[in-house]
Amino acid sequence: MKISCHLCGSLQYKTFANIGKNKVVICKNCGFYYVNPTPTFDVLHHHVKGSNVYTNDQLTKYVFFRQRAVELFDNVQKYKAPGHMLDVGCAIGAELEVARERGWNATGIELSSESVKIGREKHLNIIDKPLEECLLKSNSFELITLNHVLEHITEYDAFFNEIVRISKKDSLLYITIPNLYAWKFFIRRSRYSWNFHEDHFAFFSIKTLTLMLNKHGYEILEIRTSRWLDFTDGMQNHGFLFKLVNSIIESLNLGIEIICIAKLNTK
């Protein structure tokens, strides 16, 4: 079944590319890139629950993900003191560990059975149900984090309605997501596989992510792009030329990843 644009609701679109079984289209009204039609929720849930791809990636890059979590809380705690936080798509729980160390009361949501098992062995509070089925209390969280989650969502209004419902007044939302308009996109187009592969169903730029968040009541506090390549070691391990290229790419917002902090507008 064909669907309307997640951002503006238009039914007018043009085909951008076929990625495996998915057809990626561009909304003629607002320019949003998304997969049309999308798989059913039950199909997606079944696929994620039994997949070890992300679990293995988290285990391999554990040091990297812990350092990213440290940077996350350094940024967030400029705006918000520790309280209750929720990490949607928490994987094996690297962020939850750092949250606990920093004084946050941390809860995670994860659908991968193997990731849940590893996280719970560390005595982390992880729920193994989709967000909409968790029945979390309203006004519960000062911070919700979505690290490489939004590109996997197929029903944005329902998802954000639940995020807003369980968030406290003036809560923060921290998002990382692939940047549609990374520098590689302009060279490789649909062959840019870090963005375009079969389990991504929407593709955000800084502009469209801002519009999506504004639509659901958020105001942007910080938004930028990060990294010109998918390197997981520290910048200190690279030479002058690498650092120079990276700084230029980031200054032009052509990095491979968008990092965003937004506040729920309660006016």
PDB file of C-alpha atoms in Angstrom:
ATOM      1  CA  MET A   1       0.000   0.000   0.000  1.00  0.00           C
ATOM      2  CA  LYS A   2       1.390   3.393  -0.993  1.00  0.00           C
ATOM      3  CA  ILE A   3       1.757   5.929   1.802  1.00  0.00           C
ATOM      4  CA  SER A   4       1.768   9.712   2.084  1.00  0.00           C
ATOM      5  CA  CYS A   5       4.862  11.734   2.957  1.00  0.00           C
ATOM      6  CA  HIS A   6       5.788  11.365   6.637  1.00  0.00           C
ATOM      7  CA  LEU A   7       6.694  15.041   6.831  1.00  0.00           C
ATOM      8  CA  CYS A   8       3.992  16.971   4.955  1.00  0.00           C
ATOM      9  CA  GLY A   9       1.333  14.364   4.139  1.00  0.00           C
ATOM     10  CA  SER A  10       1.481  14.832   0.363  1.00  0.00           C
ATOM     11  CA  LEU A  11       0.733  11.890  -1.913  1.00  0.00           C
ATOM     12  CA  GLN A  12       2.727  13.396  -4.762  1.00  0.00           C
ATOM     13  CA  TYR A  13       6.194  11.931  -5.203  1.00  0.00           C
ATOM     14  CA  LYS A  14       8.761  10.838  -7.736  1.00  0.00           C
ATOM     15  CA  THR A  15      10.944   7.743  -7.666  1.00  0.00           C
ATOM     16  CA  PHE A  16      14.563   8.268  -6.634  1.00  0.00           C
ATOM     17  CA  ALA A  17      15.906   4.696  -6.704  1.00  0.00           C
ATOM     18  CA  ASN A  18      15.179   1.051  -5.988  1.00  0.00           C
ATOM     19  CA  ILE A  19      17.265  -0.221  -3.060  1.00  0.00           C
ATOM     20  CA  GLY A  20      16.884  -3.987  -2.819  1.00  0.00           C
ATOM     21  CA  LYS A  21      13.186  -4.584  -2.213  1.00  0.00           C
ATOM     22  CA  ASN A  22      12.546  -0.926  -1.337  1.00  0.00           C
ATOM     23  CA  LYS A  23      11.494   1.932  -3.583  1.00  0.00           C
ATOM     24  CA  VAL A  24      12.895   5.260  -2.359  1.00  0.00           C
ATOM     25  CA  VAL A  25      10.830   8.265  -3.404  1.00  0.00           C
ATOM     26  CA  ILE A  26      11.124  12.043  -3.079  1.00  0.00           C
ATOM     27  CA  CYS A  27       8.118  14.064  -1.973  1.00  0.00           C
ATOM     28  CA  LYS A  28       7.315  16.624  -4.680  1.00  0.00           C
ATOM     29  CA  ASN A  29       5.973  19.043  -2.065  1.00  0.00           C
ATOM     30  CA  CYS A  30       8.685  19.140   0.636  1.00  0.00           C
ATOM     31  CA  GLY A  31      11.598  17.119  -0.790  1.00  0.00           C
ATOM     32  CA  PHE A  32      11.572  14.438   1.908  1.00  0.00           C
ATOM     33  CA  TYR A  33      13.158  11.093   0.910  1.00  0.00           C
ATOM     34  CA  TYR A  34      11.366   7.972   2.142  1.00  0.00           C
ATOM     35  CA  VAL A  35      10.561   4.367   1.243  1.00  0.00           C
ATOM     36  CA  ASN A  36       7.146   3.885  -0.316  1.00  0.00           C
ATOM     37  CA  PRO A  37       5.525   1.505   0.494  1.00  0.00           C
ATOM     38  CA  THR A  38       7.075   0.377   3.796  1.00  0.00           C
ATOM     39  CA  PRO A  39       7.070  -3.088   5.396  1.00  0.00           C
ATOM     40  CA  THR A  40       4.492  -3.829   8.081  1.00  0.00           C
ATOM     41  CA  PHE A  41       5.440  -3.351  11.721  1.00  0.00           C
ATOM     42  CA  ASP A  42       5.184  -7.088  12.450  1.00  0.00           C
ATOM     43  CA  VAL A  43       7.662  -7.913   9.661  1.00  0.00           C
ATOM     44  CA  LEU A  44      10.143  -5.342  10.979  1.00  0.00           C
ATOM     45  CA  HIS A  45       9.816  -6.510  14.585  1.00  0.00           C
ATOM     46  CA  HIS A  46      10.429 -10.132  13.625  1.00  0.00           C
ATOM     47  CA  HIS A  47      13.502  -9.173  11.582  1.00  0.00           C
ATOM     48  CA  VAL A  48      15.112  -7.080  14.342  1.00  0.00           C
ATOM     49  CA  LYS A  49      14.328  -9.525  17.161  1.00  0.00           C
ATOM     50  CA  GLY A  50      16.326 -12.331  15.576  1.00  0.00           C
ATOM     51  CA  SER A  51      19.146 -10.269  14.063  1.00  0.00           C
ATOM     52  CA  ASN A  52      22.660 -10.223  15.559  1.00  0.00           C
ATOM     53  CA  VAL A  53      24.056  -7.669  13.091  1.00  0.00           C
ATOM     54  CA  TYR A  54      23.773  -4.671  15.411  1.00  0.00           C
ATOM     55  CA  THR A  55      24.737  -6.691  18.477  1.00  0.00           C
ATOM     56  CA  ASN A  56      27.983  -7.777  16.835  1.00  0.00           C
ATOM     57  CA  ASP A  57      28.684  -4.226  15.656  1.00  0.00           C
ATOM     58  CA  GLN A  58      28.217  -2.889  19.203  1.00  0.00           C
ATOM     59  CA  LEU A  59      30.502  -5.553  20.654  1.00  0.00           C
ATOM     60  CA  THR A  60      33.215  -4.856  18.075  1.00  0.00           C
ATOM     61  CA  LYS A  61      33.031  -1.073  18.564  1.00  0.00           C
ATOM     62  CA  TYR A  62      32.260  -1.051  22.292  1.00  0.00           C
ATOM     63  CA  VAL A  63      35.006   1.454  23.195  1.00  0.00           C
ATOM     64  CA  PHE A  64      33.816   3.806  20.450  1.00  0.00           C
ATOM     65  CA  PHE A  65      30.186   3.664  21.580  1.00  0.00           C
ATOM     66  CA  ARG A  66      31.141   4.270  25.213  1.00  0.00           C
ATOM     67  CA  GLN A  67      33.150   7.345  24.220  1.00  0.00           C
ATOM     68  CA  ARG A  68      30.212   8.611  22.154  1.00  0.00           C
ATOM     69  CA  ALA A  69      27.988   8.187  25.198  1.00  0.00           C
ATOM     70  CA  VAL A  70      30.412  10.211  27.320  1.00  0.00           C
ATOM     71  CA  GLU A  71      30.282  13.006  24.729  1.00  0.00           C
ATOM     72  CA  LEU A  72      26.481  12.729  24.630  1.00  0.00           C
ATOM     73  CA  PHE A  73      26.132  13.346  28.356  1.00  0.00           C
ATOM     74  CA  ASP A  74      28.757  16.094  28.310  1.00  0.00           C
ATOM     75  CA  ASN A  75      26.567  17.888  25.761  1.00  0.00           C
ATOM     76  CA  VAL A  76      23.211  17.132  27.374  1.00  0.00           C
ATOM     77  CA  GLN A  77      24.295  18.147  30.868  1.00  0.00           C
ATOM     78  CA  LYS A  78      24.953  21.681  29.648  1.00  0.00           C
ATOM     79  CA  TYR A  79      21.156  21.945  29.560  1.00  0.00           C
ATOM     80  CA  LYS A  80      19.786  19.348  31.961  1.00  0.00           C
ATOM     81  CA  ALA A  81      20.873  17.847  35.292  1.00  0.00           C
ATOM     82  CA  PRO A  82      20.715  14.054  35.656  1.00  0.00           C
ATOM     83  CA  GLY A  83      17.234  12.609  36.038  1.00  0.00           C
ATOM     84  CA  HIS A  84      15.268   9.873  34.305  1.00  0.00           C
ATOM     85  CA  MET A  85      16.363   9.003  30.783  1.00  0.00           C
ATOM     86  CA  LEU A  86      15.263   6.550  28.115  1.00  0.00           C
ATOM     87  CA  ASP A  87      17.485   5.171  25.349  1.00  0.00           C
ATOM     88  CA  VAL A  88      15.308   3.842  22.530  1.00  0.00           C
ATOM     89  CA  GLY A  89      17.291   1.221  20.625  1.00  0.00           C
ATOM     90  CA  CYS A  90      19.866   0.807  23.388  1.00  0.00           C
ATOM     91  CA  ALA A  91      21.610  -2.262  21.857  1.00  0.00           C
ATOM     92  CA  ILE A  92      23.917  -3.866  24.448  1.00  0.00           C
ATOM     93  CA  GLY A  93      23.650  -0.846  26.739  1.00  0.00           C
ATOM     94  CA  ALA A  94      26.905   1.109  26.398  1.00  0.00           C
ATOM     95  CA  GLU A  95      24.997   4.380  26.776  1.00  0.00           C
ATOM     96  CA  LEU A  96      22.987   3.058  29.729  1.00  0.00           C
ATOM     97  CA  GLU A  97      26.223   2.157  31.514  1.00  0.00           C
ATOM     98  CA  VAL A  98      27.610   5.658  31.096  1.00  0.00           C
ATOM     99  CA  ALA A  99      24.252   7.160  32.102  1.00  0.00           C
ATOM    100  CA  ARG A 100      24.290   5.150  35.314  1.00  0.00           C
ATOM    101  CA  GLU A 101      27.847   6.283  36.047  1.00  0.00           C
ATOM    102  CA  ARG A 102      26.817   9.915  35.478  1.00  0.00           C
ATOM    103  CA  GLY A 103      23.914   9.736  37.924  1.00  0.00           C
ATOM    104  CA  TRP A 104      21.002   9.165  35.553  1.00  0.00           C
ATOM    105  CA  ASN A 105      18.146   6.761  36.259  1.00  0.00           C
ATOM    106  CA  ALA A 106      18.431   4.948  32.941  1.00  0.00           C
ATOM    107  CA  THR A 107      16.017   2.717  31.038  1.00  0.00           C
ATOM    108  CA  GLY A 108      16.571   1.191  27.621  1.00  0.00           C
ATOM    109  CA  ILE A 109      14.362  -0.289  24.922  1.00  0.00           C
ATOM    110  CA  GLU A 110      15.806  -2.941  22.618  1.00  0.00           C
ATOM    111  CA  LEU A 111      14.236  -5.566  20.340  1.00  0.00           C
ATOM    112  CA  SER A 112      17.295  -7.669  19.516  1.00  0.00           C
ATOM    113  CA  SER A 113      17.139 -10.691  21.810  1.00  0.00           C
ATOM    114  CA  GLU A 114      20.911 -11.149  21.942  1.00  0.00           C
ATOM    115  CA  SER A 115      21.528  -7.472  22.759  1.00  0.00           C
ATOM    116  CA  VAL A 116      18.922  -7.574  25.531  1.00  0.00           C
ATOM    117  CA  LYS A 117      20.586 -10.634  27.046  1.00  0.00           C
ATOM    118  CA  ILE A 118      24.009  -8.956  27.103  1.00  0.00           C
ATOM    119  CA  GLY A 119      22.639  -5.725  28.555  1.00  0.00           C
ATOM    120  CA  ARG A 120      20.704  -7.446  31.298  1.00  0.00           C
ATOM    121  CA  GLU A 121      23.780  -9.413  32.299  1.00  0.00           C
ATOM    122  CA  LYS A 122      25.219  -5.995  33.210  1.00  0.00           C
ATOM    123  CA  HIS A 123      22.128  -5.386  35.411  1.00  0.00           C
ATOM    124  CA  LEU A 124      20.806  -2.712  33.069  1.00  0.00           C
ATOM    125  CA  ASN A 125      17.096  -1.929  32.944  1.00  0.00           C
ATOM    126  CA  ILE A 126      16.109  -2.937  29.397  1.00  0.00           C
ATOM    127  CA  ILE A 127      12.592  -3.457  28.059  1.00  0.00           C
ATOM    128  CA  ASP A 128      12.290  -5.857  25.111  1.00  0.00           C
ATOM    129  CA  LYS A 129       9.119  -4.447  23.541  1.00  0.00           C
ATOM    130  CA  PRO A 130       8.468  -1.781  20.893  1.00  0.00           C
ATOM    131  CA  LEU A 131       8.103   1.708  22.371  1.00  0.00           C
ATOM    132  CA  GLU A 132       4.361   1.860  21.739  1.00  0.00           C
ATOM    133  CA  GLU A 133       3.845  -1.421  23.652  1.00  0.00           C
ATOM    134  CA  CYS A 134       5.934  -0.535  26.731  1.00  0.00           C
ATOM    135  CA  LEU A 135       3.068   1.327  28.450  1.00  0.00           C
ATOM    136  CA  LEU A 136       5.470   3.786  30.059  1.00  0.00           C
ATOM    137  CA  LYS A 137       3.985   6.422  32.361  1.00  0.00           C
ATOM    138  CA  SER A 138       3.243   9.862  30.979  1.00  0.00           C
ATOM    139  CA  ASN A 139       5.644  12.698  31.859  1.00  0.00           C
ATOM    140  CA  SER A 140       8.376  10.270  32.945  1.00  0.00           C
ATOM    141  CA  PHE A 141      11.642  11.330  31.288  1.00  0.00           C
ATOM    142  CA  GLU A 142      13.886  14.386  31.283  1.00  0.00           C
ATOM    143  CA  LEU A 143      15.899  12.925  28.392  1.00  0.00           C
ATOM    144  CA  ILE A 144      15.150  10.531  25.533  1.00  0.00           C
ATOM    145  CA  THR A 145      17.893   9.434  23.152  1.00  0.00           C
ATOM    146  CA  LEU A 146      17.441   8.060  19.629  1.00  0.00           C
ATOM    147  CA  ASN A 147      20.776   6.912  18.263  1.00  0.00           C
ATOM    148  CA  HIS A 148      20.341   5.670  14.695  1.00  0.00           C
ATOM    149  CA  VAL A 149      16.687   4.894  15.321  1.00  0.00           C
ATOM    150  CA  LEU A 150      14.648   7.338  13.231  1.00  0.00           C
ATOM    151  CA  GLU A 151      15.802   5.917   9.908  1.00  0.00           C
ATOM    152  CA  HIS A 152      14.195   2.586  10.894  1.00  0.00           C
ATOM    153  CA  ILE A 153      10.762   4.026  11.784  1.00  0.00           C
ATOM    154  CA  THR A 154       7.785   3.605   9.450  1.00  0.00           C
ATOM    155  CA  GLU A 155       5.005   5.435  11.381  1.00  0.00           C
ATOM    156  CA  TYR A 156       6.358   8.794  12.532  1.00  0.00           C
ATOM    157  CA  ASP A 157       3.213  10.424  13.910  1.00  0.00           C
ATOM    158  CA  ALA A 158       2.493   7.491  16.223  1.00  0.00           C
ATOM    159  CA  PHE A 159       6.146   7.253  17.259  1.00  0.00           C
ATOM    160  CA  PHE A 160       6.551  10.931  18.109  1.00  0.00           C
ATOM    161  CA  ASN A 161       3.166  11.120  19.824  1.00  0.00           C
ATOM    162  CA  GLU A 162       4.398   8.439  22.221  1.00  0.00           C
ATOM    163  CA  ILE A 163       7.765  10.166  22.695  1.00  0.00           C
ATOM    164  CA  VAL A 164       5.999  13.412  23.602  1.00  0.00           C
ATOM    165  CA  ARG A 165       3.519  11.663  25.898  1.00  0.00           C
ATOM    166  CA  ILE A 166       6.208  10.072  28.076  1.00  0.00           C
ATOM    167  CA  SER A 167       8.429  13.185  28.147  1.00  0.00           C
ATOM    168  CA  LYS A 168       8.422  15.723  30.955  1.00  0.00           C
ATOM    169  CA  LYS A 169       7.972  19.427  30.327  1.00  0.00           C
ATOM    170  CA  ASP A 170      11.090  20.993  28.794  1.00  0.00           C
ATOM    171  CA  SER A 171      12.646  17.541  28.343  1.00  0.00           C
ATOM    172  CA  LEU A 172      15.442  16.955  25.870  1.00  0.00           C
ATOM    173  CA  LEU A 173      15.627  14.735  22.821  1.00  0.00           C
ATOM    174  CA  TYR A 174      19.059  13.646  21.592  1.00  0.00           C
ATOM    175  CA  ILE A 175      19.263  12.264  18.058  1.00  0.00           C
ATOM    176  CA  THR A 176      21.975  10.837  15.858  1.00  0.00           C
ATOM    177  CA  ILE A 177      21.066   9.768  12.337  1.00  0.00           C
ATOM    178  CA  PRO A 178      22.759   9.340   8.956  1.00  0.00           C
ATOM    179  CA  ASN A 179      22.981  12.618   7.032  1.00  0.00           C
ATOM    180  CA  LEU A 180      21.216  12.341   3.681  1.00  0.00           C
ATOM    181  CA  TYR A 181      23.284  15.185   2.289  1.00  0.00           C
ATOM    182  CA  ALA A 182      26.674  13.868   3.361  1.00  0.00           C
ATOM    183  CA  TRP A 183      29.443  14.638   0.876  1.00  0.00           C
ATOM    184  CA  LYS A 184      29.398  11.053  -0.415  1.00  0.00           C
ATOM    185  CA  PHE A 185      25.742  11.379  -1.442  1.00  0.00           C
ATOM    186  CA  PHE A 186      26.650  13.914  -4.123  1.00  0.00           C
ATOM    187  CA  ILE A 187      29.158  11.464  -5.597  1.00  0.00           C
ATOM    188  CA  ARG A 188      27.489   8.086  -5.140  1.00  0.00           C
ATOM    189  CA  ARG A 189      23.795   9.060  -5.003  1.00  0.00           C
ATOM    190  CA  SER A 190      21.696   5.917  -4.399  1.00  0.00           C
ATOM    191  CA  ARG A 191      24.871   3.806  -4.225  1.00  0.00           C
ATOM    192  CA  TYR A 192      25.822   5.518  -0.949  1.00  0.00           C
ATOM    193  CA  SER A 193      25.159   2.399   1.102  1.00  0.00           C
ATOM    194  CA  TRP A 194      25.731   3.913   4.571  1.00  0.00           C
ATOM    195  CA  ASN A 195      22.510   5.812   3.939  1.00  0.00           C
ATOM    196  CA  PHE A 196      20.616   3.659   1.493  1.00  0.00           C
ATOM    197  CA  HIS A 197      20.097   0.048   2.455  1.00  0.00           C
ATOM    198  CA  GLU A 198      17.112  -2.177   3.017  1.00  0.00           C
ATOM    199  CA  ASP A 199      16.432  -1.505   6.702  1.00  0.00           C
ATOM    200  CA  HIS A 200      16.364   2.298   6.333  1.00  0.00           C
ATOM    201  CA  PHE A 201      12.929   3.701   5.510  1.00  0.00           C
ATOM    202  CA  ALA A 202      13.420   7.483   5.747  1.00  0.00           C
ATOM    203  CA  PHE A 203      16.385   9.723   4.968  1.00  0.00           C
ATOM    204  CA  PHE A 204      16.940  12.990   6.815  1.00  0.00           C
ATOM    205  CA  SER A 205      18.874  16.159   6.119  1.00  0.00           C
ATOM    206  CA  ILE A 206      19.391  18.914   8.686  1.00  0.00           C
ATOM    207  CA  LYS A 207      16.447  20.746   7.117  1.00  0.00           C
ATOM    208  CA  THR A 208      13.983  17.855   7.120  1.00  0.00           C
ATOM    209  CA  LEU A 209      14.965  16.648  10.605  1.00  0.00           C
ATOM    210  CA  THR A 210      14.388  20.178  11.904  1.00  0.00           C
ATOM    211  CA  LEU A 211      10.980  20.301  10.211  1.00  0.00           C
ATOM    212  CA  MET A 212      10.031  16.882  11.585  1.00  0.00           C
ATOM    213  CA  LEU A 213      10.953  17.899  15.132  1.00  0.00           C
ATOM    214  CA  ASN A 214       9.198  21.286  14.840  1.00  0.00           C
ATOM    215  CA  LYS A 215       6.084  19.465  13.604  1.00  0.00           C
ATOM    216  CA  HIS A 216       5.985  17.455  16.822  1.00  0.00           C
ATOM    217  CA  GLY A 217       6.617  20.328  19.217  1.00  0.00           C
ATOM    218  CA  TYR A 218      10.410  20.446  19.522  1.00  0.00           C
ATOM    219  CA  GLU A 219      12.760  23.369  19.128  1.00  0.00           C
ATOM    220  CA  ILE A 220      16.357  22.808  18.066  1.00  0.00           C
ATOM    221  CA  LEU A 221      19.074  23.658  20.596  1.00  0.00           C
ATOM    222  CA  GLU A 222      22.006  22.243  18.623  1.00  0.00           C
ATOM    223  CA  ILE A 223      22.291  20.559  15.239  1.00  0.00           C
ATOM    224  CA  ARG A 224      25.395  19.742  13.219  1.00  0.00           C
ATOM    225  CA  THR A 225      27.025  17.015  11.182  1.00  0.00           C
ATOM    226  CA  SER A 226      29.922  14.844  12.302  1.00  0.00           C
ATOM    227  CA  ARG A 227      32.810  12.915  10.678  1.00  0.00           C
ATOM    228  CA  TRP A 228      33.726  12.776   7.011  1.00  0.00           C
ATOM    229  CA  LEU A 229      34.395   9.028   7.190  1.00  0.00           C
ATOM    230  CA  ASP A 230      33.063   6.304   9.451  1.00  0.00           C
ATOM    231  CA  PHE A 231      36.180   6.207  11.621  1.00  0.00           C
ATOM    232  CA  THR A 232      35.837   4.838  15.143  1.00  0.00           C
ATOM    233  CA  ASP A 233      39.246   5.681  16.586  1.00  0.00           C
ATOM    234  CA  GLY A 234      39.847   9.104  18.079  1.00  0.00           C
ATOM    235  CA  MET A 235      40.713  12.135  16.011  1.00  0.00           C
ATOM    236  CA  GLN A 236      44.011  12.310  17.897  1.00  0.00           C
ATOM    237  CA  ASN A 237      45.116   9.163  16.060  1.00  0.00           C
ATOM    238  CA  HIS A 238      45.005  10.885  12.666  1.00  0.00           C
ATOM    239  CA  GLY A 239      47.368  13.231  10.871  1.00  0.00           C
ATOM    240  CA  PHE A 240      47.060  16.879   9.937  1.00  0.00           C
ATOM    241  CA  LEU A 241      45.551  16.367   6.479  1.00  0.00           C
ATOM    242  CA  PHE A 242      42.866  13.986   7.773  1.00  0.00           C
ATOM    243  CA  LYS A 243      41.935  16.467  10.504  1.00  0.00           C
ATOM    244  CA  LEU A 244      41.851  19.343   8.031  1.00  0.00           C
ATOM    245  CA  VAL A 245      39.523  17.529   5.631  1.00  0.00           C
ATOM    246  CA  ASN A 246      37.294  16.489   8.522  1.00  0.00           C
ATOM    247  CA  SER A 247      37.042  20.051   9.845  1.00  0.00           C
ATOM    248  CA  ILE A 248      36.133  21.403   6.404  1.00  0.00           C
ATOM    249  CA  ILE A 249      33.483  18.735   5.813  1.00  0.00           C
ATOM    250  CA  GLU A 250      31.949  19.332   9.225  1.00  0.00           C
ATOM    251  CA  SER A 251      31.958  23.118   8.790  1.00  0.00           C
ATOM    252  CA  LEU A 252      29.947  22.676   5.577  1.00  0.00           C
ATOM    253  CA  ASN A 253      27.488  20.281   7.296  1.00  0.00           C
ATOM    254  CA  LEU A 254      28.487  17.523   4.868  1.00  0.00           C
ATOM    255  CA  GLY A 255      29.491  14.999   7.540  1.00  0.00           C
ATOM    256  CA  ILE A 256      28.068  11.504   7.411  1.00  0.00           C
ATOM    257  CA  GLU A 257      25.986  11.847  10.574  1.00  0.00           C
ATOM    258  CA  ILE A 258      23.600  14.435  12.025  1.00  0.00           C
ATOM    259  CA  ILE A 259      23.789  15.101  15.763  1.00  0.00           C
ATOM    260  CA  CYS A 260      20.890  17.021  17.273  1.00  0.00           C
ATOM    261  CA  ILE A 261      19.700  18.181  20.684  1.00  0.00           C
ATOM    262  CA  ALA A 262      16.116  19.453  20.831  1.00  0.00           C
ATOM    263  CA  LYS A 263      13.853  20.654  23.637  1.00  0.00           C
ATOM    264  CA  LEU A 264      10.160  19.889  23.942  1.00  0.00           C
ATOM    265  CA  ASN A 265       8.381  23.221  23.595  1.00  0.00           C
ATOM    266  CA  THR A 266       5.736  23.502  26.321  1.00  0.00           C
ATOM    267  CA  LYS A 267       4.415  26.951  25.431  1.00  0.00           C
TER     268      LYS A 267
END
